[in-house]
Amino acid sequence: MTAVGRKDIIARARREGRGALDEAAAKALLAEYGIHAPRSVVVANAAEAVASADALRPPFVVKVISPDILHKSDVGGVALNLADAPAAARAIEAMAGAPQIAAARVEGWLIEEMVPRGWEVVVGGLKDAQFGPMIMVGLGGIFVELLEDVAFRICPVTRDEAFDMLFSLKGARLLDGVRGQPAVDKAALADLVVRVGGQDGLLMTLADDVVEVDLNPVIVTKAGAVAADARIVLAKETATREPGPPIAPEVSALERFRPLFEPETVAVLGASTRDVAIANTFIRRLKAFGYAGEIYPIHPSAKEVEGFTAYANLGSTPRPVDYAYVAIGAERIPAAVAETRGRCRIAQIISSGFGEVTEGKELEQELVRSARANGVRILGPNCLGTYSPRGGLTFPEGAPKDVGTIGIVSQSGGLSTDIIKRGQWRGLRLSGLVTIGNSADVTPRDLVEYYLEDAKTAAVGLYVEDIKDGRAFFELMRSAKASKPVVILRGGRTQQGRLAAVSHTGALAGEDAAWNALTAQVPVVLVETVDEFLDALLALQCLALRPDKPTRNVALFGNGGGSSVIGTDIFASYGLDVSAFGPPARERLEAMALPPGTSVANPIDTPVRTLQEKDGWVAGEILDIVYEHARPDAVAMHLNLAAFVGRGKVDPIDNLFKVIEQTQAKWPGVAHFLLALRSDGSPDLDDRKRSYREKAIAVGVPGFDEIPQMAKALSVVSRLERALGAQRRRLAARSEAVT
């Protein structure tokens, strides 16, 4: 059957008023995708069963066919292990008398060959409201019912990803054969997963028509995989997509958003001659920050605002406007945008009163229509501004002027100020930060694409409450452009919309299913708090990722035996290994004859007395041995600053930074280096810790407050290294397949 024929099956079901395909039609559709199902016949009643079942091989299964019955087993509409055709007929007679079946519209009875015993697996699919088609695999029976042992991925999946889904299941080893049970054909099961959720699979090719799929169970044996039962739920109507903003394909994201990050002209709507408006504050902060371009206050009557010549509207400025900061009444903004007459590239709408409230939704749509008609891209509305140190643009006061390597997109204005200012004291430096509020036009995906193309940006941080177009974001992060890591902090996790589930698969898809699938498929990682977000980005600012050698083995080095023991457990909880060194490193470290109380097994426990040896330079000798003979993937140093107080005239910590710098230069690319600076909370130590943190950043080392934060950040680095490596391999395989 052709693609047109597949559509015919769905069209016929719609004409019959069905919300789901009956099982016979569902299995006919599966057959067109090469998915095996038991041979079967459909009969009208028990009388037809004897003659019709003769062509099949017993034992049989009989199932009721009714548009009124969603779950056949729940109403007694399934009979198993029927020895022959007469037994099938008797089963039909018995089921027809069941109360819930007798009250339903029965369209017939499906008689099919019973599948031989094997492992039961559930293969399902659903249409996520944000990311589109998703596929699920889970082990059947109690593993799904009680343990919810399932794996989700966003479609399309490759064959390698199908295997990865199987391997990720807690009960995966059962498929290899246990306690006398034979191993099953996992390759056949992976192929079935691809036929459902691959690029040319059912969920992708019928994405506008199918919202949920349940193949439950799929029976897997050493001979293959067979869909014993199938349920396919249809969309209420074929989906239609809103057209996006017209963007010439030859215009790169880098060029599209250059006027935002490096504006030569800035217009400000909402500035007052009375010096009371937020727009006035914005102009003053621009001046203080050193913005070097032209500033055009927009005012209907004033000749001058904040010392700059004012203009009546966005269409009357001397030069076209690269960036407009708009803080006027919401109802006036669509008309103000229309007055640009194609002379404004990007407008950021600070004002609220749009789609975030019910009564403003139509106004937001009017704003977008006006912007698209006049060639303006809209940031917001309901946001706070843009911070771009390279372009002299800022909305918070006192933000760093130096250009960093971390690009941020945020749907929260207030949180963005936290990110900039709290990040500043941690040593985090940004290439830019854009608040996008409601994302009525420009979406998170658009700005992430800019950062991926931007040479100044090494990693991306994203605070998101509504990804807007999750499918487009997934496809971007799946592409060759996604060569940089992305850290995501999500808000509003309990409010994510999804279609009400009517299948087993839908019931198992929790709010995080799509996001967790995203992290398994593309180089992104999710964090849960602002501190984790900042710590992860700081690590990515300082450490060069190694996708070909993902971080696993860690050397833990510091003062405080108890802290080292606890730290070992913490690293292990994040999948990182602090294991004892082998003889080559251990013997050389022991030969140093360090002071009593020192342990060199890994963790390396060096009391203050040891670190004071040679005014701290002894740490360099230790590190040389570790780097040369243990060769860990990372060195995590922790220092209890309080232990150094009153312990001599020389502060060995100052020399430690020189040691770290020299070690990294001597052993380039061998190991990441991270530092936890632990304080007792006293003002004096906190001040010194801040000074030490700055020195650490100066030598390219991320500094953290405690060992757990350091371990968490390193685990993010490790996960992103693995993800980037997998991305490279997948793209290389795709390229080879094409050529």
XYZ file of C-alpha atoms in Angstrom:
739
model
C 0.000 0.000 0.000
C 1.293 3.488 -0.815
C 1.306 6.508 1.471
C -2.008 7.413 -0.138
C -3.328 3.978 0.850
C -2.251 4.544 4.462
C -4.201 7.770 4.464
C -7.192 5.841 3.076
C -7.283 3.643 6.180
C -7.429 6.750 8.359
C -9.936 8.520 6.101
C -12.226 5.502 6.230
C -12.095 5.485 10.023
C -12.923 9.180 10.118
C -15.888 8.675 7.784
C -17.146 6.009 10.162
C -16.882 8.475 13.052
C -14.075 6.620 14.834
C -11.618 8.220 17.219
C -9.329 5.202 16.858
C -8.698 2.463 14.306
C -10.297 -0.859 15.094
C -7.752 -3.561 15.705
C -8.053 -5.116 12.280
C -7.503 -1.754 10.587
C -4.651 -0.936 12.980
C -2.863 -4.164 12.129
C -3.455 -3.594 8.432
C -1.754 -0.224 8.856
C 1.126 -1.824 10.769
C 1.615 -4.315 7.947
C 2.224 -1.466 5.532
C 5.186 -0.451 7.676
C 6.574 -3.990 7.745
C 5.451 -4.690 11.321
C 4.389 -8.284 11.819
C 1.072 -9.171 13.437
C -0.672 -12.568 13.820
C -2.726 -13.831 10.869
C -6.390 -13.116 11.505
C -9.954 -12.980 10.184
C -12.924 -10.838 11.152
C -16.302 -12.533 11.600
C -19.746 -11.081 12.232
C -20.900 -13.679 14.743
C -20.236 -17.086 16.262
C -21.849 -18.868 13.350
C -19.192 -17.555 10.947
C -16.326 -18.447 13.255
C -16.084 -22.173 12.485
C -15.763 -21.832 8.735
C -13.614 -18.661 8.744
C -11.098 -19.895 11.320
C -10.275 -23.031 9.298
C -7.648 -21.086 7.336
C -5.762 -20.229 10.538
C -3.556 -22.366 12.756
C -4.762 -22.872 16.363
C -4.619 -22.039 19.192
C -6.693 -18.905 18.654
C -7.361 -15.572 20.303
C -10.769 -13.894 19.955
C -11.310 -10.146 20.538
C -14.390 -7.976 20.350
C -14.434 -5.146 17.783
C -16.387 -2.142 19.050
C -15.931 1.635 18.757
C -17.452 1.929 22.235
C -14.842 -0.264 23.950
C -11.409 1.273 24.523
C -9.833 -1.508 26.572
C -11.138 -4.923 25.544
C -9.625 -6.897 28.410
C -11.308 -4.703 31.008
C -14.798 -5.736 29.821
C -14.074 -9.404 29.153
C -13.640 -8.855 25.418
C -10.574 -11.078 24.952
C -10.369 -14.880 25.059
C -7.029 -16.722 24.843
C -5.774 -20.252 24.165
C -8.787 -21.444 22.185
C -8.000 -24.927 20.930
C -10.018 -24.922 17.699
C -12.666 -23.121 15.625
C -15.639 -24.429 17.669
C -13.935 -23.142 20.834
C -13.612 -19.751 19.168
C -17.329 -19.791 18.337
C -18.238 -20.654 21.934
C -16.014 -17.850 23.194
C -17.817 -15.361 20.938
C -21.195 -16.494 22.257
C -20.012 -16.151 25.840
C -18.428 -12.717 25.378
C -21.477 -11.399 23.513
C -23.521 -11.954 26.662
C -21.198 -9.948 28.914
C -23.114 -6.871 30.136
C -20.729 -4.167 28.897
C -20.281 -5.858 25.538
C -24.010 -6.468 25.097
C -24.611 -2.752 25.690
C -21.989 -1.673 23.133
C -22.047 -1.436 19.352
C -20.327 -4.658 18.311
C -19.034 -4.553 14.740
C -17.550 -8.029 14.704
C -15.034 -10.374 16.249
C -11.341 -10.714 15.464
C -10.041 -14.281 15.410
C -6.258 -14.548 15.161
C -3.506 -17.070 15.631
C -2.103 -16.968 19.125
C 1.514 -15.850 19.231
C 3.983 -18.313 20.820
C 5.173 -17.426 24.316
C 8.007 -14.948 24.647
C 8.876 -11.736 26.431
C 6.117 -9.153 26.429
C 7.245 -5.679 25.369
C 5.220 -2.488 24.985
C 6.040 -0.256 22.024
C 4.043 2.935 21.985
C 3.910 6.412 20.599
C 2.256 9.712 21.354
C 2.200 13.275 20.114
C 3.737 15.556 22.711
C 2.286 19.071 22.747
C 5.741 20.649 22.538
C 8.024 18.161 20.797
C 5.656 16.283 18.504
C 5.900 12.517 17.892
C 7.579 10.464 20.610
C 8.157 6.737 20.931
C 8.236 4.550 24.024
C 9.619 1.085 24.742
C 9.003 -0.834 27.958
C 9.108 -4.365 29.252
C 5.598 -5.780 29.588
C 3.801 -7.334 32.512
C 4.670 -6.053 35.974
C 7.700 -4.159 34.660
C 5.402 -1.650 32.991
C 2.403 -1.934 35.288
C 4.221 -1.551 38.603
C 7.796 -0.442 37.913
C 7.087 1.793 34.879
C 10.294 0.466 33.313
C 10.056 2.457 30.093
C 12.220 4.625 27.853
C 11.020 7.540 25.728
C 12.686 9.215 22.751
C 11.658 12.037 20.445
C 11.071 10.873 16.879
C 12.678 10.154 14.550
C 14.912 7.544 16.169
C 17.773 5.721 14.532
C 18.460 2.011 14.903
C 21.293 2.798 17.323
C 18.906 4.871 19.414
C 16.390 2.028 19.382
C 19.054 -0.268 20.843
C 19.973 2.433 23.352
C 16.342 2.541 24.487
C 16.387 -1.209 25.092
C 19.707 -1.073 26.954
C 18.429 1.741 29.194
C 15.605 -0.399 30.611
C 16.153 -1.682 34.140
C 15.138 -5.161 33.008
C 17.196 -5.099 29.808
C 19.175 -8.189 30.807
C 15.993 -10.255 30.712
C 16.054 -9.978 26.918
C 19.442 -11.725 26.917
C 17.963 -14.822 28.555
C 17.876 -15.609 32.278
C 17.086 -18.721 34.352
C 16.860 -21.006 31.379
C 14.884 -18.615 29.204
C 16.356 -18.178 25.702
C 17.651 -14.814 24.526
C 15.286 -12.933 22.232
C 15.933 -11.292 18.878
C 16.741 -7.751 20.031
C 17.628 -6.748 16.476
C 14.095 -7.562 15.343
C 12.686 -5.544 18.246
C 14.930 -2.574 17.415
C 13.797 -2.775 13.787
C 10.162 -2.717 14.918
C 10.881 0.393 17.027
C 12.354 2.127 13.966
C 9.370 1.118 11.821
C 7.144 2.850 14.356
C 9.314 5.838 15.281
C 12.024 6.169 12.630
C 12.316 8.808 9.927
C 10.020 6.834 7.609
C 8.084 5.220 10.427
C 4.413 5.405 11.276
C 4.637 8.188 13.840
C 6.583 10.519 11.547
C 4.764 9.903 8.276
C 1.343 10.119 9.944
C 2.284 12.817 12.461
C -0.730 14.975 11.640
C -3.216 12.117 11.924
C -2.055 9.855 14.766
C -1.792 11.048 18.375
C -1.226 7.784 20.255
C -0.108 4.257 19.430
C -0.084 1.203 21.681
C 1.435 -2.070 20.540
C 0.797 -3.942 23.749
C 2.026 -6.526 23.906
C 4.701 -7.062 21.317
C 5.806 -10.663 21.778
C 9.548 -11.048 21.278
C 11.161 -14.454 20.868
C 14.399 -15.715 19.391
C 12.519 -15.891 16.081
C 11.464 -12.221 15.931
C 8.920 -9.674 17.170
C 5.149 -9.741 16.603
C 2.576 -7.100 17.569
C -0.078 -9.186 19.297
C -2.360 -6.234 19.987
C -2.551 -2.760 18.484
C -4.377 0.434 19.294
C -3.979 3.573 17.158
C -5.716 6.751 18.331
C -6.477 9.420 15.737
C -6.262 13.192 15.993
C -9.674 14.832 16.068
C -8.806 16.417 12.747
C -5.741 16.760 10.563
C -3.457 19.327 12.122
C -2.705 22.599 10.409
C 0.371 24.661 11.174
C 0.536 28.411 11.573
C 3.008 29.911 9.107
C 6.120 31.256 10.770
C 7.680 34.649 10.143
C 9.009 35.073 6.614
C 12.775 34.588 6.814
C 14.922 34.395 3.724
C 16.778 31.063 3.955
C 20.043 32.666 2.857
C 20.084 34.939 5.940
C 21.968 33.239 8.759
C 20.934 33.540 12.380
C 24.231 35.339 12.958
C 23.252 38.099 10.538
C 19.599 38.089 11.563
C 20.404 38.925 15.183
C 23.573 40.988 14.736
C 21.508 44.215 15.184
C 20.460 42.927 18.609
C 23.902 42.076 19.943
C 25.824 44.850 18.144
C 23.311 47.635 17.485
C 24.564 50.794 15.806
C 21.302 52.618 16.500
C 18.991 52.226 19.491
C 15.506 53.731 19.722
C 13.732 54.030 23.074
C 9.946 54.261 23.318
C 8.497 55.346 26.650
C 11.138 57.778 27.878
C 9.632 60.758 29.683
C 10.681 64.392 29.969
C 9.919 64.082 33.682
C 12.624 61.453 34.285
C 10.349 58.883 35.923
C 9.967 56.069 33.397
C 11.833 52.760 33.121
C 12.840 53.835 29.612
C 14.712 56.806 31.095
C 16.597 54.432 33.361
C 17.471 52.332 30.337
C 18.935 55.339 28.493
C 21.029 56.333 31.498
C 22.333 52.807 31.908
C 23.258 52.708 28.232
C 25.296 55.880 28.668
C 26.983 54.606 31.847
C 27.767 51.268 30.219
C 29.541 53.030 27.361
C 27.197 52.420 24.455
C 28.926 54.032 21.463
C 26.092 54.128 18.912
C 23.264 56.553 18.323
C 20.348 56.788 20.755
C 16.939 57.957 19.516
C 14.310 58.664 22.185
C 10.816 58.385 20.681
C 8.349 60.936 22.050
C 5.213 62.402 20.420
C 5.990 66.017 21.326
C 9.310 66.510 23.155
C 12.309 67.829 21.261
C 14.826 66.336 23.691
C 14.876 63.483 26.234
C 17.818 62.626 28.512
C 20.039 64.962 26.478
C 19.258 63.291 23.129
C 17.188 64.633 20.251
C 13.741 63.044 20.338
C 11.713 61.827 17.335
C 7.994 61.435 16.887
C 7.968 57.769 15.849
C 10.146 54.874 14.744
C 9.761 55.866 11.103
C 11.262 59.349 11.534
C 14.710 58.621 12.961
C 17.765 59.809 10.990
C 18.959 56.257 10.389
C 17.119 52.920 10.419
C 16.828 51.448 13.907
C 18.749 48.277 14.724
C 17.195 47.791 18.152
C 14.119 49.379 19.713
C 13.426 49.243 23.433
C 9.643 49.563 23.823
C 8.079 50.428 27.198
C 4.751 52.114 26.430
C 1.146 51.073 27.010
C 0.412 47.680 25.481
C -2.557 48.871 23.426
C -0.376 51.482 21.644
C 2.414 49.117 20.616
C 1.005 47.466 17.433
C 0.450 50.929 15.915
C 3.922 52.082 17.006
C 5.446 49.052 15.294
C 3.436 49.770 12.139
C 4.984 53.257 12.029
C 8.444 51.777 11.440
C 7.702 51.435 7.710
C 10.399 48.759 7.402
C 13.077 50.871 9.148
C 13.426 48.825 12.347
C 15.130 45.438 12.588
C 14.375 44.255 16.136
C 11.986 45.564 18.780
C 12.043 44.331 22.363
C 8.665 44.802 24.056
C 9.142 45.367 27.776
C 5.458 46.100 28.364
C 3.100 43.471 29.771
C -0.601 43.005 29.121
C -0.310 40.594 26.212
C -0.554 36.798 25.957
C 0.355 36.240 29.596
C -3.201 37.354 30.460
C -6.380 36.117 28.812
C -7.579 39.551 27.737
C -4.240 40.294 26.041
C -3.999 37.276 23.738
C -5.678 38.956 20.773
C -3.537 42.063 21.262
C -0.416 39.876 21.135
C -1.576 38.355 17.854
C -2.198 41.862 16.491
C 1.312 42.867 17.544
C 2.860 39.923 15.697
C 0.805 40.625 12.574
C 1.901 44.259 12.614
C 5.543 43.299 13.098
C 5.563 40.777 10.276
C 3.869 43.195 7.924
C 6.623 45.736 8.604
C 9.660 43.450 8.710
C 10.280 43.777 12.456
C 11.332 40.873 14.671
C 9.765 41.020 18.137
C 11.448 40.026 21.405
C 8.894 39.500 24.152
C 6.508 41.001 25.009
C 6.597 41.027 28.808
C 10.349 40.915 29.236
C 13.149 43.074 30.663
C 15.833 43.745 28.065
C 19.075 42.544 26.486
C 22.599 42.479 27.889
C 25.374 42.468 25.276
C 28.798 43.610 26.478
C 30.161 43.488 22.925
C 27.458 45.920 21.797
C 27.372 48.157 24.850
C 23.796 47.122 25.641
C 22.591 46.469 29.175
C 19.497 46.555 31.357
C 20.963 45.704 34.810
C 23.180 48.236 36.546
C 26.817 47.424 37.164
C 26.988 44.454 34.795
C 30.459 43.331 33.648
C 31.752 45.090 30.532
C 34.113 42.332 29.441
C 32.845 39.926 26.769
C 32.588 36.323 27.933
C 31.853 33.009 26.236
C 28.459 31.995 27.680
C 25.271 32.948 25.825
C 21.974 33.072 27.739
C 18.339 33.035 26.626
C 15.757 33.592 29.343
C 11.987 33.785 29.484
C 12.245 35.509 32.877
C 13.470 39.067 33.254
C 13.972 39.042 37.007
C 15.817 35.729 36.953
C 18.069 37.124 34.230
C 19.292 39.825 36.588
C 20.158 37.087 39.076
C 22.047 35.183 36.393
C 24.094 38.227 35.410
C 24.847 39.527 38.897
C 25.235 36.263 40.798
C 27.199 34.883 37.883
C 29.421 37.972 37.999
C 30.588 37.155 41.542
C 31.217 33.544 40.560
C 33.446 34.671 37.691
C 30.912 33.928 34.963
C 31.227 36.173 31.921
C 28.606 36.275 29.182
C 28.718 36.802 25.440
C 25.111 37.992 25.757
C 21.790 37.523 27.528
C 18.379 38.083 25.974
C 15.064 38.055 27.829
C 12.206 36.939 25.607
C 9.161 36.819 27.887
C 6.146 35.485 26.003
C 8.228 34.636 22.898
C 5.384 35.730 20.633
C 7.712 35.959 17.629
C 11.368 35.206 18.350
C 11.541 31.844 20.134
C 14.212 30.282 22.344
C 15.237 28.148 19.369
C 15.976 31.234 17.237
C 18.424 32.703 19.736
C 20.052 29.373 20.558
C 20.777 29.078 16.841
C 22.447 32.497 16.946
C 24.712 31.426 19.800
C 25.573 28.175 18.030
C 26.774 30.218 15.043
C 28.469 32.907 17.149
C 32.258 32.533 17.383
C 32.337 34.368 20.730
C 30.015 31.848 22.405
C 31.310 28.499 23.670
C 28.230 27.256 25.550
C 24.578 28.206 25.912
C 22.332 28.538 28.947
C 18.561 28.504 28.530
C 15.906 29.343 31.116
C 12.610 28.275 29.603
C 9.020 27.979 30.738
C 7.514 27.308 27.308
C 9.886 26.167 24.569
C 7.242 27.320 22.040
C 8.356 25.086 19.165
C 9.977 22.065 20.767
C 10.107 20.201 17.464
C 12.138 22.990 15.812
C 14.429 23.161 18.862
C 14.974 19.390 18.756
C 15.767 19.479 15.042
C 18.242 22.334 15.573
C 20.019 20.468 18.367
C 19.989 17.345 16.201
C 21.747 19.139 13.344
C 25.411 19.702 12.574
C 25.068 23.233 13.976
C 24.734 21.817 17.492
C 28.452 21.522 18.198
C 28.217 23.440 21.479
C 26.696 22.321 24.793
C 23.389 23.689 26.083
C 22.346 23.789 29.743
C 18.605 24.138 30.400
C 16.870 25.330 33.548
C 13.132 24.758 33.282
C 10.352 26.614 35.044
C 6.662 25.723 35.256
C 7.348 21.996 35.043
C 3.995 21.042 36.502
C 2.063 23.136 33.989
C 3.266 21.653 30.702
C 0.350 20.890 28.428
C -0.189 17.483 26.841
C -3.134 15.827 25.208
C -5.254 13.792 27.623
C -3.985 10.227 27.361
C -6.293 7.426 26.322
C -3.602 4.784 25.810
C -1.206 2.969 28.099
C 1.695 4.834 26.496
C 0.051 8.185 27.143
C -0.543 7.322 30.787
C 3.151 6.512 31.251
C 4.359 9.755 29.643
C 4.904 12.043 32.622
C 5.576 15.754 32.387
C 9.332 15.189 32.060
C 9.252 12.390 29.472
C 9.986 14.583 26.450
C 12.641 16.635 28.210
C 14.407 13.545 29.511
C 14.276 12.085 26.016
C 15.798 15.306 24.688
C 18.793 14.956 27.016
C 19.300 11.379 25.830
C 19.380 12.382 22.160
C 21.085 15.764 21.800
C 23.862 17.707 23.580
C 21.714 19.354 26.244
C 21.517 18.788 29.979
C 18.794 19.745 32.461
C 19.500 21.289 35.857
C 17.025 22.078 38.626
C 18.212 25.250 40.387
C 19.760 28.606 39.517
C 22.906 27.656 41.447
C 23.289 24.434 39.457
C 22.724 26.437 36.283
C 25.465 28.940 37.148
C 27.874 26.248 38.348
C 27.443 24.209 35.168
C 27.970 27.246 32.943
C 31.046 28.261 34.926
C 32.533 24.810 34.376
C 31.789 25.059 30.652
C 33.380 28.520 30.555
C 36.638 27.192 31.983
C 36.912 23.616 30.724
C 37.474 22.497 27.132
C 35.129 19.569 26.511
C 36.585 16.276 25.274
C 33.877 14.377 23.382
C 36.407 11.732 22.357
C 37.405 11.098 26.000
C 34.411 11.711 28.283
C 35.181 12.352 31.930
C 34.808 9.437 34.307
C 37.919 8.891 36.457
C 38.547 11.610 39.039
C 41.491 12.309 41.325
C 40.192 13.961 44.507
C 42.868 16.042 46.239
C 42.535 18.232 49.343
C 42.728 18.751 53.077
C 40.133 17.038 55.228
C 39.892 13.247 55.377
C 36.191 13.169 56.195
C 35.427 15.549 53.357
C 37.362 13.320 50.980
C 35.438 10.221 52.049
C 32.099 11.973 51.665
C 33.290 13.502 48.405
C 34.101 10.073 46.997
C 30.519 8.978 47.602
C 29.142 12.173 46.086
C 31.167 11.779 42.897
C 30.051 8.154 42.666
C 26.411 9.219 42.958
C 26.915 11.267 39.775
C 28.518 8.384 37.887
C 32.105 9.580 38.417
C 34.774 7.255 39.759
C 37.265 8.134 42.520
C 39.207 4.855 42.571
C 42.537 4.062 44.180
C 45.563 4.750 42.012
C 47.441 1.852 40.475
C 50.991 0.899 41.541
C 52.873 3.275 39.174
C 51.346 6.415 40.741
C 50.890 5.017 44.250
C 54.501 3.895 44.660
C 55.914 7.234 43.482
C 53.609 9.211 45.753
C 54.526 7.064 48.758
C 58.205 7.543 47.948
C 57.777 11.299 48.533
C 57.616 10.494 52.294
C 55.079 13.212 52.962
C 54.327 14.229 56.602
C 52.304 11.896 58.838
C 48.561 11.965 58.291
C 48.909 12.184 54.522
C 47.122 9.603 52.364
C 47.958 9.219 48.680
C 45.688 6.335 47.635
C 43.004 8.543 45.979
C 41.504 10.494 47.471
C 44.770 12.289 48.205
C 44.341 13.625 51.733
C 46.919 16.289 52.525
C 46.611 18.057 55.897
C 47.602 21.726 56.081
C 51.049 20.711 57.358
C 51.605 18.780 54.117
C 50.378 21.571 51.845
C 52.707 23.998 53.643
C 55.710 21.947 52.531
C 57.901 24.078 50.270
C 55.394 26.943 50.737
C 52.772 25.025 48.788
C 54.962 23.998 45.865
C 54.834 20.396 47.063
C 51.363 20.221 45.458
C 53.049 20.599 42.076
C 55.200 17.526 42.690
C 52.134 15.531 43.709
C 50.185 16.661 40.657
C 53.061 15.829 38.291
C 52.996 12.232 39.496
C 49.205 12.043 39.263
C 49.115 13.510 35.747
C 51.954 11.360 34.425
C 51.213 8.005 36.042
C 47.511 8.006 37.023
C 46.249 10.145 34.133
C 42.764 10.854 35.510
C 40.123 12.551 33.419
C 39.732 15.271 36.053
C 41.417 16.547 39.197
C 39.042 17.924 41.824
C 40.823 19.866 44.562
C 39.056 20.914 47.754
C 40.477 23.283 50.354
C 39.061 23.879 53.823
C 40.123 27.522 54.164
C 39.439 27.666 57.907
C 42.133 25.037 58.509
C 44.813 27.406 57.180
C 44.002 30.223 59.612
C 46.835 30.831 62.105
C 49.004 28.089 60.614
C 52.098 30.069 59.634
C 53.170 33.278 57.942
C 53.111 31.924 54.377
C 49.751 31.390 52.696
C 50.336 28.300 50.515
C 47.052 28.832 48.705
C 48.468 31.751 46.718
C 51.250 29.520 45.467
C 48.742 26.766 44.710
C 47.264 28.854 41.909
C 50.707 29.153 40.335
C 51.122 25.394 40.746
C 47.778 24.753 39.054
C 48.615 27.077 36.160
C 52.004 25.468 35.631
C 50.575 21.952 35.864
C 47.873 22.664 33.287
C 50.477 24.144 30.944
C 52.819 21.191 31.465
C 50.124 18.540 30.930
C 47.711 20.108 28.400
C 44.523 18.180 27.715
C 45.226 15.441 30.270
C 42.693 16.369 32.947
C 40.077 18.956 33.785
C 40.908 20.887 36.953
C 38.208 22.073 39.371
C 38.427 23.676 42.796
C 36.122 23.759 45.819
C 36.924 26.595 48.235
C 35.235 25.742 51.523
C 34.636 28.496 54.061
C 33.230 28.552 57.597
C 31.011 31.528 56.699
C 33.016 34.152 58.585
C 33.269 37.529 56.808
C 37.058 37.406 56.675
C 37.174 33.958 55.092
C 34.359 34.771 52.678
C 36.301 37.817 51.475
C 39.416 35.712 51.021
C 37.382 33.055 49.233
C 36.141 35.640 46.749
C 39.727 36.712 46.116
C 40.799 33.090 45.636
C 37.893 32.478 43.289
C 39.064 35.361 41.093
C 42.577 33.927 41.041
C 41.200 30.530 40.069
C 39.227 32.022 37.168
C 42.371 33.870 36.064
C 44.151 30.530 35.591
C 41.153 28.896 33.904
C 39.848 26.932 36.899
C 36.178 27.003 37.951
C 35.696 27.591 41.673
C 32.825 26.182 43.747
C 31.650 26.587 47.325
C 31.523 22.897 48.243
C 32.418 19.439 46.940
C 28.817 18.482 45.979
C 28.483 21.539 43.722
C 31.838 20.729 42.134
C 30.819 17.101 41.570
C 27.477 18.089 40.051
C 29.130 20.552 37.658
C 31.700 17.959 36.600
C 28.929 15.434 35.995
C 27.299 17.956 33.636
C 30.604 18.260 31.778
C 30.853 14.471 31.543
C 27.297 14.048 30.252
C 27.749 16.761 27.645
C 31.023 15.228 26.485
C 29.264 11.916 25.925
C 26.351 13.634 24.191
C 28.598 15.614 21.835
C 30.558 12.456 21.027
C 27.350 10.569 20.239
C 26.150 13.494 18.118
C 29.361 13.443 16.080
C 29.128 9.705 15.520
C 25.470 9.921 14.475
C 26.136 12.739 12.019
C 29.160 10.922 10.610
C 27.096 7.756 10.130
C 24.358 9.749 8.405
C 26.921 11.396 6.143
C 28.400 8.022 5.213
C 24.938 6.643 4.480
C 24.216 9.565 2.143
C 27.487 9.220 0.268
